[in-house]
Coordinates of C-alpha atoms and ligand atoms in Angstrom, one line a residue:
X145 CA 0.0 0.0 0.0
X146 CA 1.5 3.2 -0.8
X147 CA 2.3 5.6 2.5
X148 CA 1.8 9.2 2.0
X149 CA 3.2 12.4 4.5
X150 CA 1.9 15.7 4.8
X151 CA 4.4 18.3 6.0
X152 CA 2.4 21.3 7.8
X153 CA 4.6 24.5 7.1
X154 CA 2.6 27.3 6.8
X155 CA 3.4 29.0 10.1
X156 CA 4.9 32.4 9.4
X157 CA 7.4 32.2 12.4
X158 CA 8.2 35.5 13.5
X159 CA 9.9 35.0 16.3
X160 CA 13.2 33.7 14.1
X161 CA 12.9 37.2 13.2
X162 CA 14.2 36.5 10.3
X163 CA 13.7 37.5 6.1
X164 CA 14.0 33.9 5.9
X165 CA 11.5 31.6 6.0
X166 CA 11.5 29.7 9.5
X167 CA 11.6 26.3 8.0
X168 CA 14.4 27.1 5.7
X169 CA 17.2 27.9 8.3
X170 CA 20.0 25.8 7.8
X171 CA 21.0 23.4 10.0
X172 CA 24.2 21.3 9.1
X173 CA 23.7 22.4 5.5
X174 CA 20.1 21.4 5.1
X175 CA 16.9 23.8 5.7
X176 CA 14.8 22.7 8.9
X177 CA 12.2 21.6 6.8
X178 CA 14.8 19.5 4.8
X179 CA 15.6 17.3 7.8
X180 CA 11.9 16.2 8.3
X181 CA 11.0 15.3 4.7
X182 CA 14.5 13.1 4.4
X183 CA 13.0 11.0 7.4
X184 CA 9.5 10.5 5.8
X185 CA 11.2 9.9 2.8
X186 CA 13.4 7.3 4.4
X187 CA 9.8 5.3 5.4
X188 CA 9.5 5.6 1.1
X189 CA 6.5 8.1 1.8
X190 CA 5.3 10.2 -0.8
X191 CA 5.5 13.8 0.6
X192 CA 2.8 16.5 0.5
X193 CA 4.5 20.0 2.1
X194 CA 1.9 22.2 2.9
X195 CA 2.8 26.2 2.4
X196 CA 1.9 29.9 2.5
X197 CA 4.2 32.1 4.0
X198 CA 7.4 32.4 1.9
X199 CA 6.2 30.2 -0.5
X200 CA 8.2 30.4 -3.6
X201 CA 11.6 30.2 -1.4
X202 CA 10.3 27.1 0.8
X203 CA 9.3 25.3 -2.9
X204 CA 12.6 26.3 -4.4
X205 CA 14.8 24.9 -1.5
X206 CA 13.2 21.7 -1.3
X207 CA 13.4 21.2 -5.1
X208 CA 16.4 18.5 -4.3
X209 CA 13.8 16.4 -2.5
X210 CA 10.6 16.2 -5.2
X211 CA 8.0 16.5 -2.6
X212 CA 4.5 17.9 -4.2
X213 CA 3.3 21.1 -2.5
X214 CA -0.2 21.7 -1.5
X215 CA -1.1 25.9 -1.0
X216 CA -3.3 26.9 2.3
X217 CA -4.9 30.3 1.3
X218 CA -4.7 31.6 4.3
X219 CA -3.1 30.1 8.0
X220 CA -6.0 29.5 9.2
X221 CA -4.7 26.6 11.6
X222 CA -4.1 22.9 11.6
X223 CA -6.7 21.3 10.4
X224 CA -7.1 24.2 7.8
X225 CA -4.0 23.2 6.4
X226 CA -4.4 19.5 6.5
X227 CA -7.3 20.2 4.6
X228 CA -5.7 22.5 1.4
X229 CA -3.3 19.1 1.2
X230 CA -6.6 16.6 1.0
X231 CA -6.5 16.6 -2.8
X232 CA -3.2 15.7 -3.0
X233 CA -3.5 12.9 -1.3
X234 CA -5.2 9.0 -2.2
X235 CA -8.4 8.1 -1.2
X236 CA -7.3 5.7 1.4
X237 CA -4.7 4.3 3.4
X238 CA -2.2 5.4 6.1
X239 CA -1.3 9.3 6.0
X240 CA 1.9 10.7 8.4
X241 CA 1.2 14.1 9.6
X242 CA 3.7 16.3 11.1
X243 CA 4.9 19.7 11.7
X244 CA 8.0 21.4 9.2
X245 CA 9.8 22.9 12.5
X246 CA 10.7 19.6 14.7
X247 CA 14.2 18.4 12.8
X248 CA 15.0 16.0 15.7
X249 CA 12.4 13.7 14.4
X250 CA 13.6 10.4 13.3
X251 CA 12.7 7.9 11.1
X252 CA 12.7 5.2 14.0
X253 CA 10.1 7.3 15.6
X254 CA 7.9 7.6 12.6
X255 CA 8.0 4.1 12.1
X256 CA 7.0 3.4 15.6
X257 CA 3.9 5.3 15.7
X258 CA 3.6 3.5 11.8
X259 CA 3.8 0.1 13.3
X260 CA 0.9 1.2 16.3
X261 CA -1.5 2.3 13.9
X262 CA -4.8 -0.1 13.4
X263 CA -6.8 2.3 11.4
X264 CA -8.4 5.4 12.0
X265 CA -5.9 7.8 14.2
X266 CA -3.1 7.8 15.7
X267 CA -1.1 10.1 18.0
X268 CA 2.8 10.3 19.1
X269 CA 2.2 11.7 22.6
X270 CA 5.1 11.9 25.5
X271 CA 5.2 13.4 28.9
X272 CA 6.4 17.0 28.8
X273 CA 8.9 18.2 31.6
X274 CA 6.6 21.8 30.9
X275 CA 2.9 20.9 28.7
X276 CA 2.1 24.8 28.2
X277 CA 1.3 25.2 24.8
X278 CA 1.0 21.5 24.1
X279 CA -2.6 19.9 23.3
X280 CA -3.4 17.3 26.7
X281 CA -4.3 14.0 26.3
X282 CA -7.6 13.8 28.2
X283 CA -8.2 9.7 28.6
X284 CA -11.8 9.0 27.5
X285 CA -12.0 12.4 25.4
X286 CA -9.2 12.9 22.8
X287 CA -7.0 15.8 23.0
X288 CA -7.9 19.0 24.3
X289 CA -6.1 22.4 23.6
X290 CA -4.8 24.0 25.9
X291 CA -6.9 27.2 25.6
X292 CA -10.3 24.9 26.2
X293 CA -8.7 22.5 28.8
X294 CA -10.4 22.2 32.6
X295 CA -7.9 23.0 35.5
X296 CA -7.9 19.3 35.9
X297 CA -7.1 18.7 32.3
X298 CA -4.5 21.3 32.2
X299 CA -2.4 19.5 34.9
X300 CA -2.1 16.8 32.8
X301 CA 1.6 16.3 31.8
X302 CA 0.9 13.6 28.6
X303 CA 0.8 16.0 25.5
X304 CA 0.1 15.5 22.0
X305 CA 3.3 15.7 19.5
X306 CA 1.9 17.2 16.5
X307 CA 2.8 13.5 14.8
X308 CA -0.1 11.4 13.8
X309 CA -1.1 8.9 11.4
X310 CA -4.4 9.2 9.9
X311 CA -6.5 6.9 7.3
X312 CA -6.9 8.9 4.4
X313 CA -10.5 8.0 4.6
X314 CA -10.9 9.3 7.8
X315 CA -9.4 13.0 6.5
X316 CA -11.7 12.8 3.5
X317 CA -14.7 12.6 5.5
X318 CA -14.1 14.8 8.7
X319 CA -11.6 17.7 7.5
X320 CA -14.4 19.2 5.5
X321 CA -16.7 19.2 8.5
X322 CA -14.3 20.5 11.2
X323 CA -15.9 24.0 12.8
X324 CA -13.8 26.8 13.6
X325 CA -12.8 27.8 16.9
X326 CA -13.4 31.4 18.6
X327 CA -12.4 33.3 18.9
X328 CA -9.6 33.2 16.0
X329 CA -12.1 30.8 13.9
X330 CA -9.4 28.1 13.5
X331 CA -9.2 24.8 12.6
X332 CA -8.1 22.2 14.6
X333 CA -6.9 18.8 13.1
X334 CA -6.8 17.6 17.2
X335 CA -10.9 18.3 16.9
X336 CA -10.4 14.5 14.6
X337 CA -8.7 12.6 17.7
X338 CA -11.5 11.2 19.3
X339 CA -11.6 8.5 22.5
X340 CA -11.2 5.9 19.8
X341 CA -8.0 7.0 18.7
X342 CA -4.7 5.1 19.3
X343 CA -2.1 7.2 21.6
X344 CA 1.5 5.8 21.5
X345 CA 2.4 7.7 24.6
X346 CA 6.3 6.9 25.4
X347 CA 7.6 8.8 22.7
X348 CA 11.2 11.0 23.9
X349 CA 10.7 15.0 24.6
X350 CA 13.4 16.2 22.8
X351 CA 12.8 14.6 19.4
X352 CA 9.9 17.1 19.2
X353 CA 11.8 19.7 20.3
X354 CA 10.0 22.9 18.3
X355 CA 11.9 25.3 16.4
X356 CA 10.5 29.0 17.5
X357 CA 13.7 31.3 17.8
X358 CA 17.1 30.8 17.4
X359 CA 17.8 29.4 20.7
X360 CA 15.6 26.6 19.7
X361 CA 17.6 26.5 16.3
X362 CA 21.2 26.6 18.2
X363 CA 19.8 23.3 20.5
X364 CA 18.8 21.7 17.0
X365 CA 21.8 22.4 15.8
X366 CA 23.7 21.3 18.8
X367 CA 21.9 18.0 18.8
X368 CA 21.8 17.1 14.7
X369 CA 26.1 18.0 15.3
X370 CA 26.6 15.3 17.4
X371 CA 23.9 12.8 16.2
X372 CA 26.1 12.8 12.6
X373 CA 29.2 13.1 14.5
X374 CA 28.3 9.7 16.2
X375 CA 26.9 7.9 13.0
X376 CA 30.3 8.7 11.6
X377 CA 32.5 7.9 14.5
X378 CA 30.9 4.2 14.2
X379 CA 32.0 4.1 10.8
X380 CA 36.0 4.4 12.1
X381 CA 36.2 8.4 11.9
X382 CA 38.3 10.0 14.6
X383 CA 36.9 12.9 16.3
X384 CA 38.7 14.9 19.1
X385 CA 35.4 16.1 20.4
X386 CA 32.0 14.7 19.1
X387 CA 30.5 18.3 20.1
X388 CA 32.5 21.0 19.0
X389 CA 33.6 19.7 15.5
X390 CA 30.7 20.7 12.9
X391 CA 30.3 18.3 10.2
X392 CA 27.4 19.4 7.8
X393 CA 25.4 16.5 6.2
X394 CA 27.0 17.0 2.4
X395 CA 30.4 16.2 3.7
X396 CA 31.7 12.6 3.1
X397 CA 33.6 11.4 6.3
X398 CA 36.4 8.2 5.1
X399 CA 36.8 5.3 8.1
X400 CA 40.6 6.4 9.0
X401 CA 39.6 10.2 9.0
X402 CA 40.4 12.2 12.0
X403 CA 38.9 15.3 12.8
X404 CA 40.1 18.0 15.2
X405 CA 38.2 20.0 17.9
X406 CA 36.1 22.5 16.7
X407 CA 36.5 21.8 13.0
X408 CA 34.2 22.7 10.6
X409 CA 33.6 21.3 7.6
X410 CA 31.2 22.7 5.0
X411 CA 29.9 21.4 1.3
X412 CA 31.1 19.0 -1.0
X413 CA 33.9 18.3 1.4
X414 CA 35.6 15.0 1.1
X415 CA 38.0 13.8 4.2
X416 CA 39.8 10.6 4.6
X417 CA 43.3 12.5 6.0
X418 CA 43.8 14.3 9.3
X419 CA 41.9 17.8 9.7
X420 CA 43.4 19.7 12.6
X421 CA 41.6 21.4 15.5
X422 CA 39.6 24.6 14.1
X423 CA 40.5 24.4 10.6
X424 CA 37.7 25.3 8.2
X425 CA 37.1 23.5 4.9
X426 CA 34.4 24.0 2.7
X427 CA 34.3 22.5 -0.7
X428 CA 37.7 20.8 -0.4
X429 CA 39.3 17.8 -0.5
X430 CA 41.6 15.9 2.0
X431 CA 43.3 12.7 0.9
X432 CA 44.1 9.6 3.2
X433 CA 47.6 10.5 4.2
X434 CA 47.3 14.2 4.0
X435 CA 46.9 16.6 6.6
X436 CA 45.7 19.9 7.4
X437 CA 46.7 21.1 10.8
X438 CA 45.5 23.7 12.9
X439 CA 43.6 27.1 12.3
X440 CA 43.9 26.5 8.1
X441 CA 41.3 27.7 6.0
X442 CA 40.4 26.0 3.1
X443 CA 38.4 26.2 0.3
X444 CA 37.7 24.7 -3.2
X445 CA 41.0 23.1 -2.8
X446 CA 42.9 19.6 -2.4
X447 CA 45.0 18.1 -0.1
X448 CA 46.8 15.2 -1.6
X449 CA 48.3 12.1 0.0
X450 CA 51.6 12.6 1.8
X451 CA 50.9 16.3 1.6
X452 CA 50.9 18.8 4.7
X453 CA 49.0 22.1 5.0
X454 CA 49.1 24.6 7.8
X455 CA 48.9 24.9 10.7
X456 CA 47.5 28.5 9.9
X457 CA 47.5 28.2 6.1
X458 CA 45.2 29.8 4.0
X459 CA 44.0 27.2 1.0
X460 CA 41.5 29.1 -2.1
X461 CA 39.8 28.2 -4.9
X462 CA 41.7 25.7 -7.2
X463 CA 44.8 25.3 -4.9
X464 CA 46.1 21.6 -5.6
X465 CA 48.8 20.3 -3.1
X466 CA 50.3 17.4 -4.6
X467 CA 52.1 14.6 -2.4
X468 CA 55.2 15.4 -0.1
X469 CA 54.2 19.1 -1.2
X470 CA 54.3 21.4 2.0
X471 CA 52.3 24.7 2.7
X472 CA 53.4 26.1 5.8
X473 CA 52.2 29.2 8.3
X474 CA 50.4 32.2 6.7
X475 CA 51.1 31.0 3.1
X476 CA 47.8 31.5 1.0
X477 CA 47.6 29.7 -2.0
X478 CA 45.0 30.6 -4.9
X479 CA 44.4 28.9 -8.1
X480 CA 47.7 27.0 -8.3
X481 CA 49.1 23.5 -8.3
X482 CA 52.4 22.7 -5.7
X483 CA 53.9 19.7 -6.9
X484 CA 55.2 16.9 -5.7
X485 CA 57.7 17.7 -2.7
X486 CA 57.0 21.5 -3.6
X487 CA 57.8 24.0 -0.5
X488 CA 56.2 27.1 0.9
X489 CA 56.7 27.0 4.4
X490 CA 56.2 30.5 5.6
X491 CA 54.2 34.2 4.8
X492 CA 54.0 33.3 1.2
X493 CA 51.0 34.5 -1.9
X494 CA 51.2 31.8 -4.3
X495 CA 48.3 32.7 -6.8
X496 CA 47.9 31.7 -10.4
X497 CA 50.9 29.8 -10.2
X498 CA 52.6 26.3 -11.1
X499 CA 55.3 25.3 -8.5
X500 CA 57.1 22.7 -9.7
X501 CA 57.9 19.0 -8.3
X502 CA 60.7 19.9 -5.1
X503 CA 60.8 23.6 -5.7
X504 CA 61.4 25.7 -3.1
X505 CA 59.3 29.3 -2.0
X506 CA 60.9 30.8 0.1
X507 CA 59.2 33.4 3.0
X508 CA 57.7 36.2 2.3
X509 CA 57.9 35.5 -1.3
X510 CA 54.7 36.7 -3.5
X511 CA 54.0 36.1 -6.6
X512 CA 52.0 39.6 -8.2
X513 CA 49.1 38.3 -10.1
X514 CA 47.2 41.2 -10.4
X515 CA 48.2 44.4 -12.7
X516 CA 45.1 46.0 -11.3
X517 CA 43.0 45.0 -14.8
X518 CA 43.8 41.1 -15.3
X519 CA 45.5 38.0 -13.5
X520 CA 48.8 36.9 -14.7
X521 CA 50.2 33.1 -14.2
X522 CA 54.0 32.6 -12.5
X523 CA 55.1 28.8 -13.3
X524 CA 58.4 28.2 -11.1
X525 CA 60.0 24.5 -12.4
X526 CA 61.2 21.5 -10.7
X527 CA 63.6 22.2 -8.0
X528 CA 63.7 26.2 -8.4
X529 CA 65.3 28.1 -5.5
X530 CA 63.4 31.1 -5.1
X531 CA 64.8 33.4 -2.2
X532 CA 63.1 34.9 0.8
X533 CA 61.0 37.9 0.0
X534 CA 61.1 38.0 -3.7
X535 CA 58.7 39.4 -5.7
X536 CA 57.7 37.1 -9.1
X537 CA 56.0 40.1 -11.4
X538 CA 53.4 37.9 -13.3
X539 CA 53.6 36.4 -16.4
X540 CA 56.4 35.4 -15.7
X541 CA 58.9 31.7 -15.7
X542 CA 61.6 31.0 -13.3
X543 CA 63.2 27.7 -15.4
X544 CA 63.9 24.3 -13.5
X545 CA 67.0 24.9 -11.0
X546 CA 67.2 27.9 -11.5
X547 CA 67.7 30.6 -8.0
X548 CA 66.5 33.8 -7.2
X549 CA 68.2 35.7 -4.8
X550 CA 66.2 36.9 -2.2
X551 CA 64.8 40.7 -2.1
X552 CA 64.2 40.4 -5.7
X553 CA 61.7 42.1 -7.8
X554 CA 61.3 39.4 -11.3
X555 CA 60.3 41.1 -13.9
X556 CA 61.6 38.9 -16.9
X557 CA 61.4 35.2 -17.3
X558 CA 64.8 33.6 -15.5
X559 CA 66.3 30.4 -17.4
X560 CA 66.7 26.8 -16.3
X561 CA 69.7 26.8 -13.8
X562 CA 70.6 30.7 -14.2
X563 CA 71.1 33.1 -10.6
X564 CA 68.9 35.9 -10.7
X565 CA 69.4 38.4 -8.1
X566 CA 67.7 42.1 -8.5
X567 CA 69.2 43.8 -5.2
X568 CA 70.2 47.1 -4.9
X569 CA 74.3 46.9 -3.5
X570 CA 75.1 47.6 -0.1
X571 CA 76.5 50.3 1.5
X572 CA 78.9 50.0 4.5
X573 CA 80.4 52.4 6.3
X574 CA 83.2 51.1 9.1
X575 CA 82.7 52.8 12.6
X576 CA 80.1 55.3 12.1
X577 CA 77.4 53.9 14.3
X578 CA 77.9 55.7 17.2
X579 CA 78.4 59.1 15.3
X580 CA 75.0 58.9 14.3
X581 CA 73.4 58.1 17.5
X582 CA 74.8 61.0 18.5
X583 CA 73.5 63.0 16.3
X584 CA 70.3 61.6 16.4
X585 CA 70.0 62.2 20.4
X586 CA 71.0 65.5 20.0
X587 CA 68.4 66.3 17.6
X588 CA 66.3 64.5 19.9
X589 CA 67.2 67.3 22.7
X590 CA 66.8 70.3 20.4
X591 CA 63.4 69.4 19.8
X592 CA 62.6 69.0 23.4
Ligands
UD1_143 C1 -0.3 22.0 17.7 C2 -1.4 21.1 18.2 C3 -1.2 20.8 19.7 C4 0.2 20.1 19.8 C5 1.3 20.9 19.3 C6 2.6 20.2 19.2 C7 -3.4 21.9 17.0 C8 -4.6 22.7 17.0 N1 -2.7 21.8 18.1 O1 -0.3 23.2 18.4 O2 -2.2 19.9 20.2 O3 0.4 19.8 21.2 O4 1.0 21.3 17.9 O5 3.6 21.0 18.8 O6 -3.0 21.3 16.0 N2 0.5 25.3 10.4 C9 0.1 25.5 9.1 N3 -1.0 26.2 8.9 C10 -1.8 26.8 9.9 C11 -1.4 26.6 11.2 C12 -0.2 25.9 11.5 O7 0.7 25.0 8.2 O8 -2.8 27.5 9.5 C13 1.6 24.5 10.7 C14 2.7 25.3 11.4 O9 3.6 25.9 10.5 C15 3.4 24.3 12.3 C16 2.3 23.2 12.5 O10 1.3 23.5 11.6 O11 4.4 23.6 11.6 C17 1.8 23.3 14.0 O12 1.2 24.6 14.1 P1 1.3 25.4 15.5 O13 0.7 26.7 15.3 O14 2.7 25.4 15.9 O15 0.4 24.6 16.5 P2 0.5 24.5 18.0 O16 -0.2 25.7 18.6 O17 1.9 24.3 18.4
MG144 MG1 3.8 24.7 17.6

């Protein structure tokens, strides 16, 4: 029988404030909303999201899922927008109901209340350390809202979830005929939970845990970190600290990876290597073997086997680090391949370059890329000797084996195995040191 899922996300949420649509804050690089529909999914549901406010933005981000969208006119409560989702859905069989702003549900949990339903309704209920807000469950009744409950039923502590699942038959004949309550004039999907309805009342607290404001959205987040971070530790990835390293969902973690405290890694990041503690990586690549120690920033790039980046090194776009290449403190590479063996252990720009297999960049050296109008490629070959503090004017070729003497400004190509130096000479003057500091404090006194 095929299972459907209706998604309610309609709610405005306001107190995010926030231009963005509640259910499409991010949370380990995918929306709230995202989190929720990949569990239903997981059950092979079809998925019906319900929407209204921010519509357009909530149907464009969950494009990567192929859910169908149902439109409530106007949030005019639950059972409202249950109902705007009715002709999406078949005539009969089971139907999951939930809410778009509870990402800690699971799968497991879905299928739990799946496995207690006999027909009609069912409801995921738990016992609430705080029920204000929550809908009671009111044995021999159904659910009561808070706003219509007794003071005996308000001291009830069993609350309803916002999960259910509901025959399909059961919405088609009762949504239509639900009457509005005063004195908003809502709709209540709860007014369909009768005495006869199944309630599944162990379920745990904080996989309902509501998103409302961003304190709610830092817990989720806190709580999806280390939920991945533990499904990937039990697949052999090392982590330092299952709580501070942030590992978004579109990252692929290799067994044999080892990950730092208070990493983060972002994107279409790929690690099987070592990641330091607080390095950030987004988009880039880490090879088993290769490492990226602490404080580097990297991304769009690749870390080769055997390779060694940081600690404090600054990877962009298109920087390749090829085996036994090495790219040291406050070096920033852009756009450019180091070879095999290839050095640049300190206070280096390498942009738009090719370094070649066992050359040598030596600190402070910078290659000038940019004429102000275009970028300009520097290719240093195999073995090159390239001096402290040089600068390599762009286009320009310094040939295999070749040195540069430090200091220098290149502004011509430099042979295979020719010296270049560009250095003004130097000017020494025997015993004259003192002469000047005495002139210089006697200026000093004048001017006092
Ligand atoms: C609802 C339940 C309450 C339950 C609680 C669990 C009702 C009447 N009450 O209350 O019993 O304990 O959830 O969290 O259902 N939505 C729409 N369109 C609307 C109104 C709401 O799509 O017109 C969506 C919201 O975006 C949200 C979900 O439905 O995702 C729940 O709505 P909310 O207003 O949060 O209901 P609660 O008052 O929390
Ligand atoms: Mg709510």
């Amino acid at each position: 029988m095929s299972l459907s899922a209706v998604v309610l996300a309609a709610g405005l949420g306001t107190r995010m404030r926030s231009p963005l649509a509640k259910v499409l804050h991010p949370l380990l690089g995918r929306p709230m909303v995202g989190w929720i529909v990949e569990a239903l999914q997981a059950l092979g549901a079809d998925v019906v999201v319900v929407v209204h406010h921010h519509e357009e933005a909530v149907r464009a981000a969950l494009a990567p899922w192929n859910v169908r969208f149902a439109r409530q006119a106007a949030p005019r409560g639950t059972g409202d927008a249950l109902l705007s989702a009715l002709p999406e859905l078949p005539d009969d069989g089971p139907v999951i109901i939930t809410a778009g702003d509870t990402p800690l549900l699971t799968a497991a949990s879905i299928r739990r209340l799946l496995a207690a339903h006999r027909g009609g309704a069912t409801v995921a209920a738990f016992e609430a350390r705080d029920a204000s807000g929550y809908g009671r469950m009111v044995p021999g009744i159904g659910i009561v809202e808070q706003a219509a409950c007794t003071p005996m039923q308000a001291a009830i502590r069993v609350v309803n979830s916002g999960l259910y699942v509901m025959e399909a038959g059961l919405l088609g004949a009762r949504l239509p005929t639900l009457a509005p309550h005063p004195p908003k004039g809502e709709f209540w999907l709860t007014d369909l939970v009768d005495a006869h309805a199944t309630v599944v009342d162990d379920f745990e607290e904080s996989e309902f845990l509501g998103v409302n404001d961003r304190s709610q959205l830092a817990e989720a987040r806190g709580v999806l970190r280390r939920r991945l971070n533990r499904a990937f530790a039990a697949t052999g990835v090392d982590f330092a600290d299952l709580d501070s390293a942030s590992v978004d969902v579109t990252v692929t973690l290799q067994p044999g990876a080892s990950i730092g405290l208070g990493a983060v890694l972002t994107g279409d990041s790929r690690v099987a290597g070592e990641v330091g503690p607080h390095c950030v990586l987004h988009d880039t690549v880490v090879e088993a073997g290769a490492s990226v120690l602490a404080g580097s920033v990297c991304e769009g790039a690749i870390v080769h086997g055997g390779a060694i980046v940081g600690p404090l090194a600054r990877l962009r776009k298109g920087a390749d680090v090829r085996a036994g290449a090495r790219v040291g403190n406050f070096v920033e590479v852009k756009g450019s391949v180091l070879h095999e063996g290839a050095k640049a252990n300190h206070l280096a720009y390498i942009g738009d370059a090719e370094v070649g297999a066992g050359a040598n960049v030596g600190a402070g050296t910078i290659t000038c890329n940019y004429d102000g109008v275009s970028k300009h490629r520097t290719e240093i070959g195999a073995g090159a000797f390239i001096g402290s503090n040089s600068a390599l004017v762009a286009p320009v070729r310094i040939g295999e084996g070749a040195i540069v003497g430090a200091g220098s400004t290149i502004t011509q190509d430099v042979p295979p195995d020719a010296i270049a130096v560009e250095r003004a000479p130097v000017k020494i003057t025997l015993d004259s040191a003192e002469r000047l500091r005495i002139h210089y404090r006697k200026r000093a006194a004048f001017r006092r």
